[in-house]
Amino acid sequence: MDEGTDYERDELIARFRQYLHDSEHKDFFGHDDIVEIFDYAGDMSDEYVRIEALMYAARYFPESKDMEQRRLIFYSGMYPQAASDFLRDHGGDAPDRPLLQRLIAIQEGFINDSDSDSDNAIAALERILAGNPKMDDEETIHFVDTAHHCDCLDWLEQNLERVADCSNNRACLLYELAMSLLEQYEYARAVPIIEKLVSEKPFILSYWELLLDAQINSHAEDADTDDTIDTILAMDPENRQALKHKFLKIYHNDGNPDELSEIIRAIPDDGEISRLYIRSLVAHGRKDEAAAYINGRLQANPLDYEALVSNYFVVGHKPCLKAIKQAFMSPEAKEKVSPSDWYEAIKTLDTIKAAIAGYAIMLWILEEYSHNEIPEWWTSTLIVNAFNACKYNYVVNAIYADETFLHRCDMVQYTLVVCAFAKAGEYDIARDMCCNGIIYNGRLWPKTKDNSPHWTLLFYRCLEILSNIVEAIDDAREAKKTPIFSENPFDVHTPRDE
């Protein structure tokens, strides 16, 4: 648990790996070493080293009770049936059995017994505490893990000091409890636990980083968060996490861009704060500085897609899209930035104009990248977002670029596409699509889905919308007029100018 001991553990693991790699390697590992190797490999989720440690112990320490318990730990994580067989053959959670075995037996019983509940698990844990054990690190870890998986974390918090008296490593107990709470997104509950942890181990930077993350996510008092940030920066003046949170606080308090520039120089490659820095410059009437900052980034790296996307806040739609196309014309350039990378940048464009420009980028990628390079959700995301922005031509062009979408979409998406074709003036195609949807709907989509009455209502609502579109087109043709779609089934408004 202490970072100061990680170096020694890393060295031990490295020596063991060298032993495994080199058949002539003469190094020998003592009993305590092999126990440490197994436990540390578990912390790193290195199953290969854990298995080899078990095999080494079976050869050189066949009578080791510690490694027998590690074998059970391995079974419980990888082979539940083997763990059940082991517990059956070795006395389960009987009071005379080793503590690790008793803890794993409690957890296995809770998971596998439908009649078991947290009260039974608490009673079993109370029996363990009644014996006043002195748990080592591995036993402490499994005590918390058992409480976690048996829904007993409330009980553990309430009895924390009692449990701490039975552990040889209070910091280990606090850390494992904090991580269990964070795993359940219980940030507010984790904060006081981590505060106790940093009091125990005030010089371990990662614990302070853990505290900051919990404070941010639990919306803790600004003063507490500021103290944590100051402590982290005193320990590590270039700490990215603390600098980023300091930047975000200044930004959201409408801080001066000059204050932000000092931070961004320390972490210039962070895409999020780069975008926010540009926004801050623009908001404070310093558009020329924003353009200069973007140009500086593009001169350093013409394929800086974050800077290219940020240009939408400064230059505008068409010039920026042209710059992107020019920068990424070659296959070699395309390989440097994935569609998912583009999307992470695009989704931050939260003004109407910038968002529409983002759809233009998505459409260009859909047209230019090969289909196996584009995530499955790409087309549907583009279609839904562009439709909601009343950019119906984008929807039409997306379908032309990915015609297979109509074979894999659901009926709601299909209806949305038909509406877009109709509103984009593609009346013949829209009418044909309506007829296909009406005639072949039974083959294409289920009338029921997951026994949901909501889906059934949607299904028949979509059929009604398709019928209304056909009727509007036919009536307009008969009257020799342009169809007017007065009904906006998906909250569609009058198309905006391109």
Short mmCIF file of C-alpha atoms in Angstrom, two decimals:
data_model
loop_
_atom_site.label_atom_id
_atom_site.label_comp_id
_atom_site.label_asym_id
_atom_site.label_seq_id
_atom_site.Cartn_x
_atom_site.Cartn_y
_atom_site.Cartn_z
CA MET A 1 0.00 0.00 0.00
CA ASP A 2 2.93 2.41 0.57
CA GLU A 3 4.45 3.84 -2.59
CA GLY A 4 7.81 3.66 -0.88
CA THR A 5 7.71 -0.13 -0.97
CA ASP A 6 6.59 -0.38 -4.59
CA TYR A 7 10.16 -0.08 -5.84
CA GLU A 8 11.23 -3.12 -3.85
CA ARG A 9 8.18 -5.05 -5.07
CA ASP A 10 8.88 -4.06 -8.67
CA GLU A 11 12.46 -5.29 -8.28
CA LEU A 12 11.21 -8.56 -6.81
CA ILE A 13 8.75 -9.09 -9.66
CA ALA A 14 11.46 -8.22 -12.21
CA ARG A 15 13.81 -10.82 -10.69
CA PHE A 16 11.05 -13.42 -10.76
CA ARG A 17 10.27 -12.67 -14.40
CA GLN A 18 13.96 -13.02 -15.23
CA TYR A 19 13.93 -16.38 -13.49
CA LEU A 20 10.93 -17.46 -15.60
CA HIS A 21 12.53 -16.20 -18.81
CA ASP A 22 15.99 -17.69 -18.32
CA SER A 23 16.13 -21.42 -17.64
CA GLU A 24 19.76 -21.00 -16.48
CA HIS A 25 18.83 -18.33 -13.95
CA LYS A 26 19.96 -19.51 -10.53
CA ASP A 27 18.09 -17.05 -8.34
CA PHE A 28 16.11 -18.58 -5.47
CA PHE A 29 13.07 -17.01 -3.85
CA GLY A 30 12.27 -17.54 -0.22
CA HIS A 31 8.82 -18.32 1.14
CA ASP A 32 8.04 -14.72 2.09
CA ASP A 33 9.28 -13.53 -1.30
CA ILE A 34 6.96 -15.83 -3.21
CA VAL A 35 3.98 -14.77 -1.04
CA GLU A 36 4.85 -11.13 -1.77
CA ILE A 37 5.21 -11.86 -5.49
CA PHE A 38 1.75 -13.48 -5.61
CA ASP A 39 0.10 -10.65 -3.68
CA TYR A 40 1.72 -7.84 -5.66
CA ALA A 41 0.98 -9.56 -8.98
CA GLY A 42 -2.66 -9.64 -7.86
CA ASP A 43 -2.56 -5.87 -7.29
CA MET A 44 -1.35 -5.50 -10.89
CA SER A 45 -3.83 -8.10 -12.28
CA ASP A 46 -0.89 -10.11 -13.61
CA GLU A 47 -2.39 -13.60 -13.74
CA TYR A 48 0.66 -15.10 -15.44
CA VAL A 49 2.96 -14.20 -12.54
CA ARG A 50 0.37 -15.35 -9.99
CA ILE A 51 0.09 -18.76 -11.64
CA GLU A 52 3.87 -19.12 -11.85
CA ALA A 53 4.19 -18.12 -8.18
CA LEU A 54 1.69 -20.84 -7.23
CA MET A 55 3.63 -23.39 -9.28
CA TYR A 56 6.93 -22.29 -7.70
CA ALA A 57 5.43 -22.64 -4.23
CA ALA A 58 4.03 -26.07 -5.07
CA ARG A 59 7.55 -27.18 -5.99
CA TYR A 60 9.59 -25.61 -3.19
CA PHE A 61 7.08 -24.94 -0.39
CA PRO A 62 4.45 -27.69 -0.72
CA GLU A 63 3.44 -27.46 2.95
CA SER A 64 2.95 -23.69 2.97
CA LYS A 65 -0.41 -22.75 4.47
CA ASP A 66 0.01 -19.17 3.24
CA MET A 67 0.31 -20.33 -0.37
CA GLU A 68 -2.54 -22.78 0.12
CA GLN A 69 -4.70 -19.77 0.97
CA ARG A 70 -3.35 -17.91 -2.06
CA ARG A 71 -4.45 -20.83 -4.17
CA LEU A 72 -7.97 -20.33 -2.83
CA ILE A 73 -7.74 -16.61 -3.62
CA PHE A 74 -6.81 -17.49 -7.18
CA TYR A 75 -9.67 -19.99 -7.47
CA SER A 76 -12.23 -17.54 -6.11
CA GLY A 77 -11.33 -14.96 -8.74
CA MET A 78 -10.89 -17.27 -11.73
CA TYR A 79 -12.61 -20.60 -11.09
CA PRO A 80 -15.65 -20.31 -8.78
CA GLN A 81 -16.40 -24.03 -8.89
CA ALA A 82 -12.83 -24.85 -7.88
CA ALA A 83 -13.17 -22.38 -4.99
CA SER A 84 -16.38 -24.08 -3.86
CA ASP A 85 -14.69 -27.49 -4.03
CA PHE A 86 -11.71 -26.19 -2.06
CA LEU A 87 -13.93 -24.74 0.66
CA ARG A 88 -15.93 -27.96 0.86
CA ASP A 89 -12.76 -30.03 1.28
CA HIS A 90 -11.05 -27.67 3.73
CA GLY A 91 -13.74 -26.87 6.30
CA GLY A 92 -15.43 -23.79 4.84
CA ASP A 93 -15.63 -20.86 7.29
CA ALA A 94 -15.19 -22.92 10.46
CA PRO A 95 -13.62 -20.89 13.32
CA ASP A 96 -10.44 -22.99 13.23
CA ARG A 97 -9.79 -22.32 9.55
CA PRO A 98 -7.37 -19.63 8.28
CA LEU A 99 -8.79 -16.12 8.19
CA LEU A 100 -8.49 -15.69 4.42
CA GLN A 101 -10.44 -18.89 3.90
CA ARG A 102 -13.17 -17.80 6.31
CA LEU A 103 -13.54 -14.46 4.52
CA ILE A 104 -13.71 -16.03 1.07
CA ALA A 105 -16.20 -18.62 2.37
CA ILE A 106 -18.46 -15.83 3.67
CA GLN A 107 -18.35 -14.09 0.29
CA GLU A 108 -18.89 -17.28 -1.71
CA GLY A 109 -21.83 -18.20 0.51
CA PHE A 110 -23.42 -14.78 0.03
CA ILE A 111 -23.04 -14.97 -3.75
CA ASN A 112 -24.14 -18.58 -4.21
CA ASP A 113 -26.86 -18.94 -1.55
CA SER A 114 -30.13 -17.34 -2.64
CA ASP A 115 -31.34 -17.31 0.99
CA SER A 116 -28.27 -15.46 2.25
CA ASP A 117 -28.42 -11.77 3.12
CA SER A 118 -26.15 -9.05 4.43
CA ASP A 119 -27.25 -9.70 8.03
CA ASN A 120 -25.80 -13.20 7.84
CA ALA A 121 -22.58 -11.82 6.41
CA ILE A 122 -22.37 -9.16 9.13
CA ALA A 123 -22.87 -11.81 11.80
CA ALA A 124 -20.02 -13.85 10.29
CA LEU A 125 -17.73 -10.80 10.16
CA GLU A 126 -18.63 -9.98 13.77
CA ARG A 127 -17.56 -13.50 14.78
CA ILE A 128 -14.20 -12.88 13.14
CA LEU A 129 -13.72 -9.57 14.98
CA ALA A 130 -14.69 -11.22 18.25
CA GLY A 131 -11.53 -13.33 17.97
CA ASN A 132 -9.39 -10.14 17.93
CA PRO A 133 -7.31 -11.14 14.90
CA LYS A 134 -4.34 -9.12 13.68
CA MET A 135 -4.97 -9.04 9.96
CA ASP A 136 -2.06 -8.61 7.57
CA ASP A 137 -2.42 -6.61 4.34
CA GLU A 138 -3.93 -9.44 2.29
CA GLU A 139 -6.39 -10.34 5.04
CA THR A 140 -7.37 -6.69 5.45
CA ILE A 141 -7.95 -6.38 1.70
CA HIS A 142 -10.19 -9.44 1.70
CA PHE A 143 -12.06 -8.28 4.81
CA VAL A 144 -13.06 -5.08 2.99
CA ASP A 145 -13.71 -6.98 -0.24
CA THR A 146 -16.05 -9.34 1.61
CA ALA A 147 -17.92 -6.45 3.21
CA HIS A 148 -18.19 -4.81 -0.22
CA HIS A 149 -19.55 -7.83 -2.07
CA CYS A 150 -21.91 -8.75 0.78
CA ASP A 151 -23.47 -5.26 0.87
CA CYS A 152 -21.98 -4.51 4.28
CA LEU A 153 -20.07 -1.29 3.61
CA ASP A 154 -22.45 0.70 5.85
CA TRP A 155 -21.64 -1.67 8.70
CA LEU A 156 -17.91 -1.41 7.96
CA GLU A 157 -18.02 2.41 8.05
CA GLN A 158 -19.87 2.34 11.37
CA ASN A 159 -17.38 -0.14 12.85
CA LEU A 160 -14.26 1.25 11.19
CA GLU A 161 -12.27 1.77 14.39
CA ARG A 162 -13.07 -1.74 15.65
CA VAL A 163 -11.88 -3.21 12.37
CA ALA A 164 -8.79 -0.97 12.39
CA ASP A 165 -7.85 -2.35 15.82
CA CYS A 166 -7.81 -5.82 14.23
CA SER A 167 -5.57 -4.81 11.30
CA ASN A 168 -1.81 -4.36 11.19
CA ASN A 169 -2.18 -1.72 8.47
CA ARG A 170 -4.73 1.02 9.10
CA ALA A 171 -3.79 2.79 5.85
CA CYS A 172 -4.50 -0.37 3.87
CA LEU A 173 -7.94 -0.62 5.49
CA LEU A 174 -8.77 3.02 4.75
CA TYR A 175 -7.54 2.77 1.16
CA GLU A 176 -9.54 -0.37 0.38
CA LEU A 177 -12.70 1.06 1.94
CA ALA A 178 -12.27 4.31 0.00
CA MET A 179 -11.79 2.44 -3.27
CA SER A 180 -14.89 0.32 -2.61
CA LEU A 181 -16.95 3.48 -2.05
CA LEU A 182 -15.53 5.13 -5.16
CA GLU A 183 -16.36 2.03 -7.18
CA GLN A 184 -19.99 2.60 -6.17
CA TYR A 185 -19.70 6.33 -7.02
CA GLU A 186 -20.20 7.18 -3.33
CA TYR A 187 -17.86 10.16 -3.56
CA ALA A 188 -19.25 12.09 -0.58
CA ARG A 189 -18.89 9.04 1.67
CA ALA A 190 -15.38 8.41 0.40
CA VAL A 191 -14.09 11.91 1.19
CA PRO A 192 -13.84 11.55 5.02
CA ILE A 193 -12.27 8.11 4.61
CA ILE A 194 -9.60 9.47 2.26
CA GLU A 195 -9.04 12.43 4.60
CA LYS A 196 -8.17 9.92 7.31
CA LEU A 197 -5.93 8.13 4.83
CA VAL A 198 -3.90 11.26 3.99
CA SER A 199 -3.60 11.95 7.71
CA GLU A 200 -2.07 8.49 8.11
CA LYS A 201 0.17 8.80 5.03
CA PRO A 202 0.57 12.54 4.30
CA PHE A 203 3.51 12.17 1.92
CA ILE A 204 1.95 9.81 -0.63
CA LEU A 205 0.92 11.93 -3.60
CA SER A 206 -1.51 9.42 -5.11
CA TYR A 207 -3.66 9.55 -1.95
CA TRP A 208 -3.98 13.33 -2.25
CA GLU A 209 -4.92 12.90 -5.92
CA LEU A 210 -7.56 10.39 -4.84
CA LEU A 211 -8.90 12.91 -2.32
CA LEU A 212 -9.08 15.66 -4.94
CA ASP A 213 -10.98 13.42 -7.35
CA ALA A 214 -13.51 12.50 -4.64
CA GLN A 215 -13.90 16.14 -3.55
CA ILE A 216 -14.49 17.32 -7.12
CA ASN A 217 -17.07 14.62 -7.82
CA SER A 218 -18.86 15.16 -4.50
CA HIS A 219 -18.98 18.95 -5.00
CA ALA A 220 -17.09 19.55 -1.77
CA GLU A 221 -16.54 23.04 -0.36
CA ASP A 222 -14.25 25.17 -2.51
CA ALA A 223 -11.97 25.85 0.44
CA ASP A 224 -11.38 22.14 1.02
CA THR A 225 -10.71 21.50 -2.65
CA ASP A 226 -8.36 24.49 -2.84
CA ASP A 227 -6.38 23.19 0.14
CA THR A 228 -6.00 19.81 -1.55
CA ILE A 229 -4.89 21.39 -4.84
CA ASP A 230 -2.34 23.55 -3.00
CA THR A 231 -0.98 20.50 -1.17
CA ILE A 232 -0.63 18.51 -4.39
CA LEU A 233 1.12 21.38 -6.19
CA ALA A 234 3.48 21.84 -3.23
CA MET A 235 4.44 18.17 -3.60
CA ASP A 236 4.45 18.20 -7.40
CA PRO A 237 4.34 21.67 -9.05
CA GLU A 238 3.67 20.10 -12.48
CA ASN A 239 0.87 17.79 -11.37
CA ARG A 240 -1.57 17.64 -14.31
CA GLN A 241 -4.65 16.74 -12.27
CA ALA A 242 -4.25 19.62 -9.82
CA LEU A 243 -3.31 22.13 -12.52
CA LYS A 244 -6.31 21.14 -14.60
CA HIS A 245 -8.74 21.53 -11.71
CA LYS A 246 -7.17 24.88 -10.85
CA PHE A 247 -7.61 25.95 -14.47
CA LEU A 248 -11.25 24.83 -14.54
CA LYS A 249 -12.06 26.71 -11.34
CA ILE A 250 -10.55 29.94 -12.68
CA TYR A 251 -12.33 29.47 -16.01
CA HIS A 252 -15.77 28.84 -14.51
CA ASN A 253 -15.34 31.88 -12.26
CA ASP A 254 -14.83 33.97 -15.42
CA GLY A 255 -11.15 34.35 -14.68
CA ASN A 256 -8.70 36.41 -16.67
CA PRO A 257 -7.14 34.56 -19.63
CA ASP A 258 -3.72 35.72 -18.40
CA GLU A 259 -4.16 33.54 -15.31
CA LEU A 260 -5.18 30.63 -17.51
CA SER A 261 -2.21 31.07 -19.83
CA GLU A 262 0.21 30.42 -16.96
CA ILE A 263 -1.40 27.03 -16.38
CA ILE A 264 -1.80 26.05 -20.01
CA ARG A 265 1.93 26.52 -20.55
CA ALA A 266 2.50 23.73 -18.03
CA ILE A 267 0.09 21.29 -19.74
CA PRO A 268 -0.12 22.45 -23.37
CA ASP A 269 -1.27 19.10 -24.73
CA ASP A 270 -4.55 18.90 -22.79
CA GLY A 271 -7.32 19.22 -25.39
CA GLU A 272 -10.09 20.26 -23.00
CA ILE A 273 -8.29 23.15 -21.35
CA SER A 274 -6.91 24.25 -24.72
CA ARG A 275 -10.48 24.61 -26.03
CA LEU A 276 -11.57 26.44 -22.88
CA TYR A 277 -8.60 28.79 -23.07
CA ILE A 278 -9.62 29.74 -26.61
CA ARG A 279 -13.20 30.33 -25.46
CA SER A 280 -11.95 32.52 -22.63
CA LEU A 281 -9.90 34.64 -25.01
CA VAL A 282 -12.89 35.07 -27.33
CA ALA A 283 -15.23 35.86 -24.42
CA HIS A 284 -12.86 38.60 -23.22
CA GLY A 285 -12.69 40.21 -26.66
CA ARG A 286 -9.23 38.89 -27.46
CA LYS A 287 -10.13 37.07 -30.66
CA ASP A 288 -6.83 37.93 -32.36
CA GLU A 289 -4.91 36.27 -29.52
CA ALA A 290 -7.10 33.19 -29.86
CA ALA A 291 -6.36 33.02 -33.58
CA ALA A 292 -2.64 33.47 -32.93
CA TYR A 293 -2.68 30.72 -30.32
CA ILE A 294 -4.45 28.34 -32.74
CA ASN A 295 -2.08 29.23 -35.57
CA GLY A 296 0.88 28.59 -33.31
CA ARG A 297 -0.41 25.13 -32.54
CA LEU A 298 -1.08 24.40 -36.20
CA GLN A 299 2.39 25.57 -37.20
CA ALA A 300 3.86 23.19 -34.65
CA ASN A 301 1.57 20.39 -35.83
CA PRO A 302 -0.55 20.83 -38.98
CA LEU A 303 -2.51 17.71 -37.96
CA ASP A 304 -3.53 19.14 -34.56
CA TYR A 305 -7.20 18.21 -34.90
CA GLU A 306 -8.10 19.84 -31.56
CA ALA A 307 -6.83 23.18 -32.88
CA LEU A 308 -8.62 22.68 -36.20
CA VAL A 309 -11.92 22.05 -34.44
CA SER A 310 -11.38 25.01 -32.09
CA ASN A 311 -11.05 27.24 -35.15
CA TYR A 312 -14.86 27.17 -35.41
CA PHE A 313 -15.05 29.55 -32.47
CA VAL A 314 -12.74 32.02 -34.14
CA VAL A 315 -12.88 31.76 -37.94
CA GLY A 316 -16.17 30.11 -38.84
CA HIS A 317 -17.64 27.14 -40.61
CA LYS A 318 -16.53 26.88 -44.24
CA PRO A 319 -12.90 28.04 -43.98
CA CYS A 320 -12.27 25.63 -41.11
CA LEU A 321 -13.82 22.66 -42.86
CA LYS A 322 -11.67 23.44 -45.89
CA ALA A 323 -8.57 23.53 -43.67
CA ILE A 324 -9.46 20.18 -42.14
CA LYS A 325 -9.97 18.57 -45.54
CA GLN A 326 -6.67 19.94 -46.79
CA ALA A 327 -4.78 18.74 -43.71
CA PHE A 328 -6.23 15.24 -43.83
CA MET A 329 -6.34 14.49 -47.53
CA SER A 330 -3.69 11.76 -47.45
CA PRO A 331 -4.34 8.25 -46.05
CA GLU A 332 -1.24 8.69 -43.87
CA ALA A 333 -2.73 11.79 -42.26
CA LYS A 334 -6.10 10.09 -41.69
CA GLU A 335 -4.38 7.29 -39.80
CA LYS A 336 -3.03 9.75 -37.23
CA VAL A 337 -6.49 10.72 -35.93
CA SER A 338 -9.32 8.23 -35.51
CA PRO A 339 -13.00 9.12 -35.98
CA SER A 340 -13.44 8.64 -32.22
CA ASP A 341 -10.74 11.27 -31.60
CA TRP A 342 -12.58 13.67 -33.89
CA TYR A 343 -15.85 13.01 -32.08
CA GLU A 344 -14.34 13.74 -28.65
CA ALA A 345 -13.39 17.17 -29.96
CA ILE A 346 -16.58 17.73 -31.97
CA LYS A 347 -18.97 17.02 -29.10
CA THR A 348 -17.63 20.04 -27.19
CA LEU A 349 -18.98 22.38 -29.88
CA ASP A 350 -22.01 23.48 -27.92
CA THR A 351 -23.13 26.60 -29.79
CA ILE A 352 -25.59 26.10 -32.65
CA LYS A 353 -23.21 27.36 -35.31
CA ALA A 354 -20.25 25.36 -34.01
CA ALA A 355 -22.34 22.22 -33.53
CA ILE A 356 -23.59 22.37 -37.12
CA ALA A 357 -19.98 22.74 -38.24
CA GLY A 358 -19.23 19.63 -36.21
CA TYR A 359 -21.89 17.74 -38.16
CA ALA A 360 -20.14 18.86 -41.34
CA ILE A 361 -16.93 17.25 -40.07
CA MET A 362 -18.80 14.07 -39.17
CA LEU A 363 -20.36 13.94 -42.64
CA TRP A 364 -16.98 14.50 -44.29
CA ILE A 365 -15.45 11.67 -42.25
CA LEU A 366 -18.38 9.40 -43.15
CA GLU A 367 -17.81 10.13 -46.83
CA GLU A 368 -14.00 9.91 -46.82
CA TYR A 369 -13.05 7.23 -44.29
CA SER A 370 -13.52 3.52 -44.96
CA HIS A 371 -16.50 1.90 -43.22
CA ASN A 372 -14.35 -0.38 -41.07
CA GLU A 373 -12.63 2.73 -39.62
CA ILE A 374 -15.87 4.34 -38.43
CA PRO A 375 -17.62 3.27 -35.19
CA GLU A 376 -21.01 1.62 -35.62
CA TRP A 377 -22.74 4.48 -33.79
CA TRP A 378 -21.29 7.19 -36.05
CA THR A 379 -24.04 7.41 -38.68
CA SER A 380 -26.93 7.23 -36.21
CA THR A 381 -25.35 9.92 -34.00
CA LEU A 382 -24.82 12.22 -36.98
CA ILE A 383 -28.36 11.66 -38.29
CA VAL A 384 -30.10 12.27 -34.97
CA ASN A 385 -28.05 15.38 -34.12
CA ALA A 386 -28.32 16.89 -37.60
CA PHE A 387 -32.06 16.16 -37.71
CA ASN A 388 -32.61 17.88 -34.35
CA ALA A 389 -30.72 20.90 -35.74
CA CYS A 390 -33.02 20.86 -38.81
CA LYS A 391 -30.06 20.18 -41.12
CA TYR A 392 -32.00 17.73 -43.28
CA ASN A 393 -29.52 17.76 -46.16
CA TYR A 394 -26.89 16.42 -43.76
CA VAL A 395 -29.18 13.49 -43.00
CA VAL A 396 -29.76 12.84 -46.70
CA ASN A 397 -26.05 12.98 -47.49
CA ALA A 398 -25.26 10.71 -44.55
CA ILE A 399 -27.60 8.05 -45.97
CA TYR A 400 -25.97 8.34 -49.40
CA ALA A 401 -22.58 7.90 -47.71
CA ASP A 402 -23.72 4.92 -45.61
CA GLU A 403 -26.56 3.18 -47.46
CA THR A 404 -26.31 0.10 -45.24
CA PHE A 405 -27.67 2.17 -42.35
CA LEU A 406 -31.23 1.60 -43.58
CA HIS A 407 -30.69 -2.14 -43.22
CA ARG A 408 -29.61 -1.94 -39.58
CA CYS A 409 -31.63 0.96 -38.14
CA ASP A 410 -34.78 0.61 -36.07
CA MET A 411 -38.18 1.92 -37.14
CA VAL A 412 -37.88 5.22 -35.27
CA GLN A 413 -34.57 5.99 -36.99
CA TYR A 414 -36.03 4.93 -40.34
CA THR A 415 -39.00 7.26 -39.87
CA LEU A 416 -36.67 10.09 -38.91
CA VAL A 417 -34.66 9.55 -42.11
CA VAL A 418 -37.84 9.54 -44.23
CA CYS A 419 -38.94 12.82 -42.62
CA ALA A 420 -35.53 14.32 -43.45
CA PHE A 421 -35.77 13.24 -47.10
CA ALA A 422 -39.26 14.74 -47.34
CA LYS A 423 -38.25 18.02 -45.73
CA ALA A 424 -35.13 18.19 -47.92
CA GLY A 425 -37.36 18.08 -51.02
CA GLU A 426 -36.54 14.48 -52.01
CA TYR A 427 -40.24 13.67 -52.41
CA ASP A 428 -40.01 10.63 -54.71
CA ILE A 429 -37.45 8.89 -52.52
CA ALA A 430 -39.34 9.82 -49.36
CA ARG A 431 -42.59 8.41 -50.78
CA ASP A 432 -40.91 5.15 -51.85
CA MET A 433 -39.32 4.79 -48.43
CA CYS A 434 -42.69 5.38 -46.77
CA CYS A 435 -44.33 2.67 -48.87
CA ASN A 436 -41.52 0.22 -48.14
CA GLY A 437 -41.79 0.94 -44.43
CA ILE A 438 -45.57 0.52 -44.46
CA ILE A 439 -45.58 -2.67 -46.55
CA TYR A 440 -42.54 -4.45 -45.13
CA ASN A 441 -42.56 -3.23 -41.53
CA GLY A 442 -43.40 -6.69 -40.21
CA ARG A 443 -40.21 -8.10 -41.71
CA LEU A 444 -38.02 -5.17 -40.80
CA TRP A 445 -38.96 -4.36 -37.22
CA PRO A 446 -40.69 -6.10 -34.31
CA LYS A 447 -44.12 -4.80 -33.32
CA THR A 448 -43.11 -5.50 -29.73
CA LYS A 449 -39.72 -5.10 -28.11
CA ASP A 450 -38.72 -6.23 -24.62
CA ASN A 451 -42.46 -6.42 -23.75
CA SER A 452 -42.50 -2.62 -23.80
CA PRO A 453 -45.89 -0.95 -24.42
CA HIS A 454 -43.93 2.25 -25.15
CA TRP A 455 -42.19 0.56 -28.09
CA THR A 456 -45.52 -0.72 -29.44
CA LEU A 457 -46.95 2.82 -29.34
CA LEU A 458 -43.84 4.10 -31.13
CA PHE A 459 -44.20 1.39 -33.77
CA TYR A 460 -47.76 2.39 -34.69
CA ARG A 461 -46.94 6.08 -34.36
CA CYS A 462 -44.16 5.63 -36.94
CA LEU A 463 -46.57 3.88 -39.32
CA GLU A 464 -48.97 6.80 -38.93
CA ILE A 465 -46.19 9.32 -39.69
CA LEU A 466 -45.16 7.40 -42.83
CA SER A 467 -48.79 7.32 -44.00
CA ASN A 468 -49.18 11.06 -43.38
CA ILE A 469 -46.07 11.82 -45.45
CA VAL A 470 -47.38 9.77 -48.40
CA GLU A 471 -50.74 11.52 -48.14
CA ALA A 472 -49.13 14.98 -48.04
CA ILE A 473 -46.98 14.24 -51.10
CA ASP A 474 -49.90 12.78 -53.09
CA ASP A 475 -52.24 15.65 -52.20
CA ALA A 476 -49.62 18.21 -53.23
CA ARG A 477 -48.99 16.48 -56.54
CA GLU A 478 -52.70 16.39 -57.30
CA ALA A 479 -52.95 20.08 -56.52
CA LYS A 480 -49.66 20.75 -58.34
CA LYS A 481 -48.21 22.40 -55.26
CA THR A 482 -45.20 21.88 -53.03
CA PRO A 483 -45.95 19.53 -50.12
CA ILE A 484 -46.29 21.19 -46.74
CA PHE A 485 -45.52 19.05 -43.71
CA SER A 486 -47.35 20.79 -40.94
CA GLU A 487 -46.86 17.94 -38.49
CA ASN A 488 -43.50 17.84 -36.75
CA PRO A 489 -43.46 14.38 -35.18
CA PHE A 490 -39.86 14.66 -33.99
CA ASP A 491 -39.99 18.30 -32.95
CA VAL A 492 -38.73 19.44 -36.35
CA HIS A 493 -38.84 23.12 -37.19
CA THR A 494 -38.59 25.11 -40.40
CA PRO A 495 -35.24 24.33 -42.09
CA ARG A 496 -32.51 26.83 -41.28
CA ASP A 497 -30.37 28.46 -43.94
CA GLU A 498 -27.29 26.51 -44.95
#
